[in-house]
């Protein structure tokens, strides 16, 4: 059961960042979306779900232990994310900030900027490279423009279970992928979980690939995501996450695909009537830090930040899976018609997207794909 956390949501600093970053419209929500919860001093207390509320019952974060590094400079880490302040992604950043606050003896202050406030995923990664933002937490899909090897994770139905994903992300392949950021201006610190993606739309219940024909589907800014939905007969449009809510609301697209917890915390159910449990792609999250910023820190602080990122990522995967079950039920309760696929219907989707493997195998690497399939079939 999560407890009250003190998290700085500094809107005032976001305005200062405006000059340095290209601000997108407040991401992911309609006009009436409340601004990020922040106080006059940028500080705020965030009430998170507890057993008494009708929110999800989530595991508490692990107790914070480890050496305290008191010696060193005091500084701020501005941490931008695309999702809402009540998402598992944001909760894990809160925990990351608590670890650093305690273990740096108050020297390191983490400021969370949720809802694509300081840019979309691509803009936030560019801000890490230019030094105007210190950390961000994107899906792998938009990061393929910086590290093409990450395209592996865009392949449909790659991980049959979350444990299969854990084995790859926490093994050699995951470490190789994080190391592939070296020299890009960004340092990869840890792997978290966006999760299994589900299709939603405003037109009809979807249980077969034929039902997808002609649907205008928003996809992440990534060519394999476009290929998947073109192969299924849809009409895909690449778009930054922060623009999705208004595009759905205005009917620019019929549907989108994201994990249940993102669909709920981004309030897509307000503009989407149908959900289908397709689980068509498992998307990891990356915890990233600006390379120059990180290399400029003491070795002790680098180690502290790396440890905190790994701990926060592990906690995020736990609550991501807990939250997913809750979000699916909550979406049904607020009226979304959710279609579960039978084994035969799921097999039909898996067969229908098989050409995506043939189309992208040469670019991603047949050997790498085989390494993952060997890992997941054991
Ligand atoms: O911060 C992560 C989000 O911006 C984004 O990656 C979520 O899966 C996502 C999407 O559909 O863009």
mmCIF file of C-alpha atoms and ligand atoms in Angstrom:
data_model
loop_
_atom_site.group_PDB
_atom_site.id
_atom_site.type_symbol
_atom_site.label_atom_id
_atom_site.label_comp_id
_atom_site.label_asym_id
_atom_site.label_seq_id
_atom_site.Cartn_x
_atom_site.Cartn_y
_atom_site.Cartn_z
ATOM 1 C CA UNK A 1 0.000 0.000 0.000
ATOM 2 C CA UNK A 2 1.571 3.261 -1.127
ATOM 3 C CA UNK A 3 1.756 6.129 1.317
ATOM 4 C CA UNK A 4 1.779 9.902 0.988
ATOM 5 C CA UNK A 5 4.922 11.087 -0.723
ATOM 6 C CA UNK A 6 6.442 14.530 -0.844
ATOM 7 C CA UNK A 7 7.278 15.265 -4.424
ATOM 8 C CA UNK A 8 8.369 18.499 -5.931
ATOM 9 C CA UNK A 9 6.377 19.250 -9.070
ATOM 10 C CA UNK A 10 7.990 22.547 -10.005
ATOM 11 C CA UNK A 11 5.783 24.366 -12.494
ATOM 12 C CA UNK A 12 7.789 27.578 -12.019
ATOM 13 C CA UNK A 13 10.949 25.854 -13.225
ATOM 14 C CA UNK A 14 9.024 24.418 -16.163
ATOM 15 C CA UNK A 15 8.354 27.977 -17.307
ATOM 16 C CA UNK A 16 12.082 28.728 -17.004
ATOM 17 C CA UNK A 17 12.724 25.639 -19.102
ATOM 18 C CA UNK A 18 10.326 26.937 -21.723
ATOM 19 C CA UNK A 19 13.062 29.119 -23.188
ATOM 20 C CA UNK A 20 15.430 26.199 -23.398
ATOM 21 C CA UNK A 21 13.066 23.556 -24.665
ATOM 22 C CA UNK A 22 10.340 23.495 -27.259
ATOM 23 C CA UNK A 23 7.328 23.108 -25.024
ATOM 24 C CA UNK A 24 4.558 20.972 -26.389
ATOM 25 C CA UNK A 25 0.975 21.427 -25.386
ATOM 26 C CA UNK A 26 0.369 19.901 -22.008
ATOM 27 C CA UNK A 27 0.741 16.310 -22.984
ATOM 28 C CA UNK A 28 -1.732 13.568 -23.192
ATOM 29 C CA UNK A 29 -4.900 15.359 -22.028
ATOM 30 C CA UNK A 30 -7.742 17.568 -23.093
ATOM 31 C CA UNK A 31 -8.049 21.261 -22.334
ATOM 32 C CA UNK A 32 -9.479 20.681 -18.896
ATOM 33 C CA UNK A 33 -6.606 18.533 -17.717
ATOM 34 C CA UNK A 34 -5.467 19.892 -14.358
ATOM 35 C CA UNK A 35 -1.958 21.320 -14.424
ATOM 36 C CA UNK A 36 0.621 19.172 -12.705
ATOM 37 C CA UNK A 37 0.134 19.283 -8.964
ATOM 38 C CA UNK A 38 2.599 21.905 -7.702
ATOM 39 C CA UNK A 39 2.775 24.461 -4.906
ATOM 40 C CA UNK A 40 3.940 28.096 -4.993
ATOM 41 C CA UNK A 41 7.453 26.935 -4.173
ATOM 42 C CA UNK A 42 7.174 24.134 -6.644
ATOM 43 C CA UNK A 43 6.823 21.749 -3.778
ATOM 44 C CA UNK A 44 3.731 19.685 -3.306
ATOM 45 C CA UNK A 45 2.512 16.668 -1.493
ATOM 46 C CA UNK A 46 1.081 13.966 -3.636
ATOM 47 C CA UNK A 47 -1.530 11.709 -2.157
ATOM 48 C CA UNK A 48 -1.182 8.326 -3.725
ATOM 49 C CA UNK A 49 -3.587 5.479 -3.582
ATOM 50 C CA UNK A 50 -4.032 3.587 -0.374
ATOM 51 C CA UNK A 51 -6.211 0.735 0.750
ATOM 52 C CA UNK A 52 -8.942 3.141 1.827
ATOM 53 C CA UNK A 53 -9.352 4.808 -1.561
ATOM 54 C CA UNK A 54 -10.832 3.195 -4.645
ATOM 55 C CA UNK A 55 -7.442 3.453 -6.281
ATOM 56 C CA UNK A 56 -5.077 0.555 -6.895
ATOM 57 C CA UNK A 57 -3.495 -1.259 -3.972
ATOM 58 C CA UNK A 58 0.162 -1.126 -4.880
ATOM 59 C CA UNK A 59 3.198 -2.546 -3.140
ATOM 60 C CA UNK A 60 5.161 -0.150 -0.970
ATOM 61 C CA UNK A 61 8.631 0.686 -2.293
ATOM 62 C CA UNK A 62 11.519 -1.223 -0.708
ATOM 63 C CA UNK A 63 13.098 0.408 2.358
ATOM 64 C CA UNK A 64 15.913 2.780 1.461
ATOM 65 C CA UNK A 65 19.271 1.585 2.708
ATOM 66 C CA UNK A 66 22.901 1.926 1.671
ATOM 67 C CA UNK A 67 25.722 4.340 2.428
ATOM 68 C CA UNK A 68 24.936 8.055 2.783
ATOM 69 C CA UNK A 69 27.173 10.231 0.587
ATOM 70 C CA UNK A 70 27.235 13.558 2.436
ATOM 71 C CA UNK A 71 30.300 15.073 0.807
ATOM 72 C CA UNK A 72 29.812 16.811 -2.509
ATOM 73 C CA UNK A 73 27.901 19.536 -4.299
ATOM 74 C CA UNK A 74 24.176 20.166 -3.961
ATOM 75 C CA UNK A 75 22.262 20.159 -7.209
ATOM 76 C CA UNK A 76 18.893 19.616 -8.900
ATOM 77 C CA UNK A 77 17.934 16.843 -11.299
ATOM 78 C CA UNK A 78 15.107 17.951 -13.616
ATOM 79 C CA UNK A 79 13.328 14.720 -14.638
ATOM 80 C CA UNK A 80 10.847 14.874 -17.536
ATOM 81 C CA UNK A 81 8.336 12.120 -18.371
ATOM 82 C CA UNK A 82 5.468 11.772 -20.801
ATOM 83 C CA UNK A 83 2.927 10.114 -18.535
ATOM 84 C CA UNK A 84 0.675 11.530 -15.817
ATOM 85 C CA UNK A 85 1.682 12.262 -12.241
ATOM 86 C CA UNK A 86 -0.385 9.279 -10.965
ATOM 87 C CA UNK A 87 1.227 6.767 -13.334
ATOM 88 C CA UNK A 88 3.545 3.990 -12.120
ATOM 89 C CA UNK A 89 6.255 5.799 -14.103
ATOM 90 C CA UNK A 90 5.812 8.955 -11.994
ATOM 91 C CA UNK A 91 5.567 6.958 -8.748
ATOM 92 C CA UNK A 92 8.931 5.359 -9.479
ATOM 93 C CA UNK A 93 10.489 8.788 -10.080
ATOM 94 C CA UNK A 94 9.124 9.845 -6.683
ATOM 95 C CA UNK A 95 10.853 6.831 -5.150
ATOM 96 C CA UNK A 96 14.056 7.612 -7.096
ATOM 97 C CA UNK A 97 13.970 11.135 -5.624
ATOM 98 C CA UNK A 98 13.405 9.807 -2.101
ATOM 99 C CA UNK A 99 16.397 7.464 -2.407
ATOM 100 C CA UNK A 100 18.669 10.276 -3.624
ATOM 101 C CA UNK A 101 17.394 12.731 -1.021
ATOM 102 C CA UNK A 102 18.139 10.282 1.801
ATOM 103 C CA UNK A 103 21.385 8.831 0.495
ATOM 104 C CA UNK A 104 22.877 12.184 -0.580
ATOM 105 C CA UNK A 105 22.014 13.694 2.802
ATOM 106 C CA UNK A 106 19.701 16.174 1.070
ATOM 107 C CA UNK A 107 22.223 17.342 -1.549
ATOM 108 C CA UNK A 108 20.389 15.976 -4.614
ATOM 109 C CA UNK A 109 16.898 17.349 -5.349
ATOM 110 C CA UNK A 110 14.815 15.559 -8.017
ATOM 111 C CA UNK A 111 12.112 17.671 -9.715
ATOM 112 C CA UNK A 112 9.520 15.701 -11.703
ATOM 113 C CA UNK A 113 7.910 17.237 -14.814
ATOM 114 C CA UNK A 114 5.082 14.862 -15.900
ATOM 115 C CA UNK A 115 2.516 15.032 -18.738
ATOM 116 C CA UNK A 116 5.060 15.930 -21.461
ATOM 117 C CA UNK A 117 5.270 19.380 -19.764
ATOM 118 C CA UNK A 118 8.841 19.939 -20.928
ATOM 119 C CA UNK A 119 8.516 18.211 -24.311
ATOM 120 C CA UNK A 120 7.724 14.881 -25.932
ATOM 121 C CA UNK A 121 10.037 11.896 -25.690
ATOM 122 C CA UNK A 122 12.224 12.929 -28.616
ATOM 123 C CA UNK A 123 12.465 16.535 -27.393
ATOM 124 C CA UNK A 124 13.318 15.402 -23.849
ATOM 125 C CA UNK A 125 16.060 13.098 -25.126
ATOM 126 C CA UNK A 126 17.447 15.968 -27.207
ATOM 127 C CA UNK A 127 17.304 18.139 -24.067
ATOM 128 C CA UNK A 128 19.497 15.577 -22.269
ATOM 129 C CA UNK A 129 21.992 15.834 -25.119
ATOM 130 C CA UNK A 130 21.977 19.648 -24.984
ATOM 131 C CA UNK A 131 22.110 19.767 -21.168
ATOM 132 C CA UNK A 132 18.819 21.627 -20.585
ATOM 133 C CA UNK A 133 17.246 18.592 -18.864
ATOM 134 C CA UNK A 134 19.038 16.012 -16.715
ATOM 135 C CA UNK A 135 16.839 12.858 -16.911
ATOM 136 C CA UNK A 136 13.960 11.322 -18.818
ATOM 137 C CA UNK A 137 12.123 7.993 -19.067
ATOM 138 C CA UNK A 138 10.921 7.166 -22.613
ATOM 139 C CA UNK A 139 9.616 4.031 -24.247
ATOM 140 C CA UNK A 140 12.270 2.327 -26.369
ATOM 141 C CA UNK A 141 10.313 3.055 -29.568
ATOM 142 C CA UNK A 142 11.071 6.792 -29.884
ATOM 143 C CA UNK A 143 14.657 6.132 -28.697
ATOM 144 C CA UNK A 144 15.431 3.994 -31.786
ATOM 145 C CA UNK A 145 16.379 7.206 -33.599
ATOM 146 C CA UNK A 146 19.351 7.415 -31.191
ATOM 147 C CA UNK A 147 20.041 3.686 -30.643
ATOM 148 C CA UNK A 148 18.703 1.683 -33.634
ATOM 149 C CA UNK A 149 19.381 -1.637 -31.839
ATOM 150 C CA UNK A 150 16.357 -0.860 -29.653
ATOM 151 C CA UNK A 151 14.117 -1.665 -32.644
ATOM 152 C CA UNK A 152 14.238 -5.228 -31.358
ATOM 153 C CA UNK A 153 11.632 -4.283 -28.747
ATOM 154 C CA UNK A 154 9.183 -3.041 -31.385
ATOM 155 C CA UNK A 155 8.695 -6.557 -32.740
ATOM 156 C CA UNK A 156 5.187 -7.858 -32.058
ATOM 157 C CA UNK A 157 4.568 -10.722 -29.620
ATOM 158 C CA UNK A 158 8.302 -10.940 -28.806
ATOM 159 C CA UNK A 159 7.857 -11.630 -25.074
ATOM 160 C CA UNK A 160 5.174 -14.199 -24.162
ATOM 161 C CA UNK A 161 5.393 -13.278 -20.453
ATOM 162 C CA UNK A 162 6.749 -10.395 -18.341
ATOM 163 C CA UNK A 163 9.298 -12.820 -16.909
ATOM 164 C CA UNK A 164 10.621 -13.360 -20.445
ATOM 165 C CA UNK A 165 11.070 -9.600 -20.755
ATOM 166 C CA UNK A 166 12.830 -9.444 -17.367
ATOM 167 C CA UNK A 167 15.252 -12.208 -18.433
ATOM 168 C CA UNK A 168 16.277 -10.284 -21.566
ATOM 169 C CA UNK A 169 16.354 -6.777 -20.041
ATOM 170 C CA UNK A 170 18.297 -7.923 -16.950
ATOM 171 C CA UNK A 171 20.646 -10.132 -18.979
ATOM 172 C CA UNK A 172 23.425 -9.601 -21.512
ATOM 173 C CA UNK A 173 21.140 -8.174 -24.207
ATOM 174 C CA UNK A 174 19.767 -5.504 -21.873
ATOM 175 C CA UNK A 175 23.247 -4.468 -20.797
ATOM 176 C CA UNK A 176 24.416 -4.338 -24.429
ATOM 177 C CA UNK A 177 21.474 -2.078 -25.298
ATOM 178 C CA UNK A 178 22.187 0.351 -22.413
ATOM 179 C CA UNK A 179 25.878 0.461 -23.410
ATOM 180 C CA UNK A 180 24.845 1.307 -26.992
ATOM 181 C CA UNK A 181 23.903 4.813 -25.758
ATOM 182 C CA UNK A 182 27.585 5.578 -25.017
ATOM 183 C CA UNK A 183 28.766 8.547 -27.078
ATOM 184 C CA UNK A 184 25.227 9.648 -27.976
ATOM 185 C CA UNK A 185 25.142 12.382 -25.316
ATOM 186 C CA UNK A 186 22.862 10.146 -23.245
ATOM 187 C CA UNK A 187 23.731 7.456 -20.658
ATOM 188 C CA UNK A 188 21.361 4.517 -20.205
ATOM 189 C CA UNK A 189 20.940 3.706 -16.512
ATOM 190 C CA UNK A 190 18.160 1.145 -16.111
ATOM 191 C CA UNK A 191 15.216 -0.753 -17.589
ATOM 192 C CA UNK A 192 11.629 -0.244 -16.426
ATOM 193 C CA UNK A 193 8.325 -1.303 -17.958
ATOM 194 C CA UNK A 194 5.768 0.476 -20.079
ATOM 195 C CA UNK A 195 4.140 -2.904 -20.570
ATOM 196 C CA UNK A 196 1.917 -4.847 -22.947
ATOM 197 C CA UNK A 197 0.183 -2.621 -25.442
ATOM 198 C CA UNK A 198 -3.586 -2.872 -25.978
ATOM 199 C CA UNK A 199 -5.638 -1.420 -28.827
ATOM 200 C CA UNK A 200 -8.435 1.080 -28.138
ATOM 201 C CA UNK A 201 -10.702 2.815 -30.633
ATOM 202 C CA UNK A 202 -13.897 4.809 -30.990
ATOM 203 C CA UNK A 203 -15.500 2.811 -33.835
ATOM 204 C CA UNK A 204 -16.074 -0.857 -32.974
ATOM 205 C CA UNK A 205 -15.190 -3.865 -30.869
ATOM 206 C CA UNK A 206 -12.068 -5.551 -32.265
ATOM 207 C CA UNK A 207 -11.367 -9.272 -31.828
ATOM 208 C CA UNK A 208 -9.898 -10.249 -35.206
ATOM 209 C CA UNK A 209 -7.383 -8.712 -37.633
ATOM 210 C CA UNK A 210 -10.297 -8.161 -40.036
ATOM 211 C CA UNK A 211 -11.877 -5.846 -37.445
ATOM 212 C CA UNK A 212 -8.763 -3.637 -37.668
ATOM 213 C CA UNK A 213 -9.207 -2.986 -41.406
ATOM 214 C CA UNK A 214 -9.339 0.741 -42.143
ATOM 215 C CA UNK A 215 -9.029 1.951 -38.534
ATOM 216 C CA UNK A 216 -6.970 5.163 -38.260
ATOM 217 C CA UNK A 217 -4.579 4.223 -35.443
ATOM 218 C CA UNK A 218 -2.070 6.535 -33.749
ATOM 219 C CA UNK A 219 1.280 4.851 -33.229
ATOM 220 C CA UNK A 220 4.576 5.888 -31.619
ATOM 221 C CA UNK A 221 7.145 7.674 -33.769
ATOM 222 C CA UNK A 222 8.804 4.506 -35.019
ATOM 223 C CA UNK A 223 8.725 2.767 -38.451
ATOM 224 C CA UNK A 224 8.146 -0.750 -37.104
ATOM 225 C CA UNK A 225 5.069 0.415 -35.221
ATOM 226 C CA UNK A 226 3.788 1.806 -38.538
ATOM 227 C CA UNK A 227 4.581 -1.535 -40.242
ATOM 228 C CA UNK A 228 2.626 -3.539 -37.673
ATOM 229 C CA UNK A 229 -0.603 -1.624 -38.229
ATOM 230 C CA UNK A 230 -0.181 -1.352 -42.001
ATOM 231 C CA UNK A 231 0.290 -5.128 -42.073
ATOM 232 C CA UNK A 232 -2.974 -5.480 -40.141
ATOM 233 C CA UNK A 233 -4.772 -3.298 -42.695
ATOM 234 C CA UNK A 234 -5.116 -0.214 -40.468
ATOM 235 C CA UNK A 235 -4.211 3.351 -41.412
ATOM 236 C CA UNK A 236 -1.452 4.261 -38.878
ATOM 237 C CA UNK A 237 -0.315 7.810 -38.020
ATOM 238 C CA UNK A 238 2.913 8.443 -36.059
ATOM 239 C CA UNK A 239 2.441 11.048 -33.336
ATOM 240 C CA UNK A 240 4.107 12.196 -30.114
ATOM 241 C CA UNK A 241 2.396 10.932 -26.971
ATOM 242 C CA UNK A 242 1.480 14.451 -25.786
ATOM 243 C CA UNK A 243 -0.757 14.963 -28.845
ATOM 244 C CA UNK A 244 -2.730 11.719 -28.581
ATOM 245 C CA UNK A 245 -5.606 12.785 -26.316
ATOM 246 C CA UNK A 246 -6.574 15.790 -28.461
ATOM 247 C CA UNK A 247 -6.183 13.784 -31.697
ATOM 248 C CA UNK A 248 -8.604 11.177 -30.347
ATOM 249 C CA UNK A 249 -10.951 13.848 -28.987
ATOM 250 C CA UNK A 250 -11.051 15.671 -32.344
ATOM 251 C CA UNK A 251 -11.446 12.467 -34.351
ATOM 252 C CA UNK A 252 -8.149 12.966 -36.178
ATOM 253 C CA UNK A 253 -7.520 9.287 -35.420
ATOM 254 C CA UNK A 254 -9.940 6.507 -34.399
ATOM 255 C CA UNK A 255 -7.673 4.700 -31.989
ATOM 256 C CA UNK A 256 -4.351 4.263 -30.244
ATOM 257 C CA UNK A 257 -2.482 1.503 -28.463
ATOM 258 C CA UNK A 258 -0.903 1.623 -25.015
ATOM 259 C CA UNK A 259 -0.842 -0.390 -21.785
ATOM 260 C CA UNK A 260 -4.020 -0.299 -19.656
ATOM 261 C CA UNK A 261 -2.409 1.860 -16.969
ATOM 262 C CA UNK A 262 -1.438 4.513 -19.541
ATOM 263 C CA UNK A 263 -4.925 4.405 -21.066
ATOM 264 C CA UNK A 264 -6.480 4.981 -17.617
ATOM 265 C CA UNK A 265 -4.043 7.607 -16.255
ATOM 266 C CA UNK A 266 -4.125 9.496 -19.579
ATOM 267 C CA UNK A 267 -7.950 9.380 -19.483
ATOM 268 C CA UNK A 268 -8.173 7.948 -23.007
ATOM 269 C CA UNK A 269 -11.363 6.183 -21.892
ATOM 270 C CA UNK A 270 -13.067 9.600 -22.132
ATOM 271 C CA UNK A 271 -12.575 9.525 -25.908
ATOM 272 C CA UNK A 272 -12.377 5.784 -26.616
ATOM 273 C CA UNK A 273 -15.298 3.336 -26.301
ATOM 274 C CA UNK A 274 -13.660 0.022 -27.161
ATOM 275 C CA UNK A 275 -10.592 -1.746 -25.790
ATOM 276 C CA UNK A 276 -9.084 -5.014 -27.068
ATOM 277 C CA UNK A 277 -6.653 -7.076 -25.010
ATOM 278 C CA UNK A 278 -4.249 -7.618 -27.919
ATOM 279 C CA UNK A 279 -0.993 -7.488 -25.912
ATOM 280 C CA UNK A 280 0.597 -7.089 -29.331
ATOM 281 C CA UNK A 281 3.892 -5.466 -28.220
ATOM 282 C CA UNK A 282 5.768 -5.401 -24.886
ATOM 283 C CA UNK A 283 7.398 -1.957 -24.567
ATOM 284 C CA UNK A 284 10.212 -1.375 -22.052
ATOM 285 C CA UNK A 285 10.889 2.022 -20.485
ATOM 286 C CA UNK A 286 14.423 3.404 -20.331
ATOM 287 C CA UNK A 287 15.743 5.552 -17.465
ATOM 288 C CA UNK A 288 18.187 7.930 -19.133
ATOM 289 C CA UNK A 289 20.524 10.713 -17.960
ATOM 290 C CA UNK A 290 22.463 13.367 -19.865
ATOM 291 C CA UNK A 291 25.971 12.021 -20.561
ATOM 292 C CA UNK A 292 27.873 15.289 -19.930
ATOM 293 C CA UNK A 293 25.877 15.944 -16.741
ATOM 294 C CA UNK A 294 26.507 12.408 -15.458
ATOM 295 C CA UNK A 295 30.207 12.384 -16.367
ATOM 296 C CA UNK A 296 30.609 15.719 -14.557
ATOM 297 C CA UNK A 297 29.495 14.210 -11.245
ATOM 298 C CA UNK A 298 31.767 12.614 -8.624
ATOM 299 C CA UNK A 299 32.234 8.864 -8.947
ATOM 300 C CA UNK A 300 30.344 8.459 -5.652
ATOM 301 C CA UNK A 301 27.320 10.381 -6.978
ATOM 302 C CA UNK A 302 27.405 8.502 -10.286
ATOM 303 C CA UNK A 303 27.279 5.207 -8.377
ATOM 304 C CA UNK A 304 24.514 6.521 -6.119
ATOM 305 C CA UNK A 305 22.367 7.665 -9.070
ATOM 306 C CA UNK A 306 22.941 4.384 -10.941
ATOM 307 C CA UNK A 307 21.910 2.332 -7.873
ATOM 308 C CA UNK A 308 18.847 4.515 -7.281
ATOM 309 C CA UNK A 309 17.785 4.214 -10.931
ATOM 310 C CA UNK A 310 18.049 0.421 -10.861
ATOM 311 C CA UNK A 311 16.077 0.253 -7.593
ATOM 312 C CA UNK A 312 13.411 2.627 -8.925
ATOM 313 C CA UNK A 313 13.148 0.651 -12.171
ATOM 314 C CA UNK A 314 12.704 -2.625 -10.309
ATOM 315 C CA UNK A 315 9.993 -1.103 -8.135
ATOM 316 C CA UNK A 316 8.305 0.387 -11.198
ATOM 317 C CA UNK A 317 8.055 -3.012 -12.892
ATOM 318 C CA UNK A 318 6.369 -4.417 -9.771
ATOM 319 C CA UNK A 319 3.732 -1.691 -9.521
ATOM 320 C CA UNK A 320 3.335 -1.547 -13.326
ATOM 321 C CA UNK A 321 2.053 -5.146 -13.253
ATOM 322 C CA UNK A 322 -0.134 -4.512 -10.205
ATOM 323 C CA UNK A 323 -1.528 -1.328 -11.742
ATOM 324 C CA UNK A 324 -2.254 -3.013 -15.079
ATOM 325 C CA UNK A 325 -4.753 -5.437 -13.531
ATOM 326 C CA UNK A 326 -6.432 -2.601 -11.632
ATOM 327 C CA UNK A 327 -6.543 -0.307 -14.702
ATOM 328 C CA UNK A 328 -8.186 -2.961 -16.891
ATOM 329 C CA UNK A 329 -10.968 -3.435 -14.337
ATOM 330 C CA UNK A 330 -11.313 0.295 -13.746
ATOM 331 C CA UNK A 331 -11.668 0.991 -17.487
ATOM 332 C CA UNK A 332 -14.471 -1.582 -17.727
ATOM 333 C CA UNK A 333 -16.149 -0.023 -14.679
ATOM 334 C CA UNK A 334 -16.156 3.433 -16.302
ATOM 335 C CA UNK A 335 -17.808 2.001 -19.384
ATOM 336 C CA UNK A 336 -15.080 0.988 -21.831
ATOM 337 C CA UNK A 337 -16.184 -2.164 -23.694
ATOM 338 C CA UNK A 338 -13.154 -4.433 -23.297
ATOM 339 C CA UNK A 339 -12.806 -7.444 -25.593
ATOM 340 C CA UNK A 340 -10.710 -10.377 -24.442
ATOM 341 C CA UNK A 341 -9.240 -12.391 -27.311
ATOM 342 C CA UNK A 342 -9.678 -16.147 -27.399
ATOM 343 C CA UNK A 343 -6.587 -18.270 -27.991
ATOM 344 C CA UNK A 344 -7.661 -18.662 -31.632
ATOM 345 C CA UNK A 345 -8.174 -14.905 -32.067
ATOM 346 C CA UNK A 346 -4.784 -14.170 -30.471
ATOM 347 C CA UNK A 347 -3.159 -16.731 -32.792
ATOM 348 C CA UNK A 348 -4.790 -14.999 -35.759
ATOM 349 C CA UNK A 349 -3.153 -11.675 -34.753
ATOM 350 C CA UNK A 350 0.212 -13.373 -34.220
ATOM 351 C CA UNK A 351 0.013 -14.956 -37.667
ATOM 352 C CA UNK A 352 -1.195 -11.753 -39.324
ATOM 353 C CA UNK A 353 1.830 -9.743 -38.108
ATOM 354 C CA UNK A 354 4.438 -12.419 -38.942
ATOM 355 C CA UNK A 355 5.449 -10.499 -42.138
ATOM 356 C CA UNK A 356 6.788 -7.731 -39.858
ATOM 357 C CA UNK A 357 9.568 -10.112 -38.759
ATOM 358 C CA UNK A 358 10.477 -10.865 -42.393
ATOM 359 C CA UNK A 359 10.373 -7.174 -43.269
ATOM 360 C CA UNK A 360 12.672 -6.054 -40.406
ATOM 361 C CA UNK A 361 14.857 -9.103 -39.701
ATOM 362 C CA UNK A 362 17.824 -7.888 -41.756
ATOM 363 C CA UNK A 363 17.874 -4.443 -40.081
ATOM 364 C CA UNK A 364 17.407 -5.729 -36.516
ATOM 365 C CA UNK A 365 19.601 -8.802 -36.980
ATOM 366 C CA UNK A 366 18.384 -12.397 -37.275
ATOM 367 C CA UNK A 367 20.998 -13.518 -34.720
ATOM 368 C CA UNK A 368 19.780 -11.016 -32.106
ATOM 369 C CA UNK A 369 16.159 -12.042 -32.653
ATOM 370 C CA UNK A 370 17.183 -15.704 -32.302
ATOM 371 C CA UNK A 371 19.067 -14.920 -29.063
ATOM 372 C CA UNK A 372 15.863 -13.435 -27.624
ATOM 373 C CA UNK A 373 13.709 -16.324 -28.821
ATOM 374 C CA UNK A 374 16.174 -18.823 -27.333
ATOM 375 C CA UNK A 375 16.016 -16.879 -24.040
ATOM 376 C CA UNK A 376 12.237 -16.805 -23.972
ATOM 377 C CA UNK A 377 11.625 -20.412 -25.003
ATOM 378 C CA UNK A 378 13.760 -21.834 -22.197
HETATM 379 O O1 LIG B 1 7.099 8.834 -21.086
HETATM 380 C C1 LIG B 1 6.714 7.782 -21.925
HETATM 381 C C2 LIG B 1 5.622 8.241 -22.858
HETATM 382 O O2 LIG B 1 5.928 9.474 -23.357
HETATM 383 C C3 LIG B 1 5.409 7.322 -24.052
HETATM 384 O O3 LIG B 1 6.571 6.614 -24.365
HETATM 385 C C4 LIG B 1 4.267 6.402 -23.805
HETATM 386 O O4 LIG B 1 4.053 4.359 -24.908
HETATM 387 C C5 LIG B 1 3.963 5.557 -25.006
HETATM 388 C C6 LIG B 1 3.453 6.163 -26.274
HETATM 389 O O5 LIG B 1 2.441 5.613 -26.782
HETATM 390 O O6 LIG B 1 4.011 7.158 -26.800
#
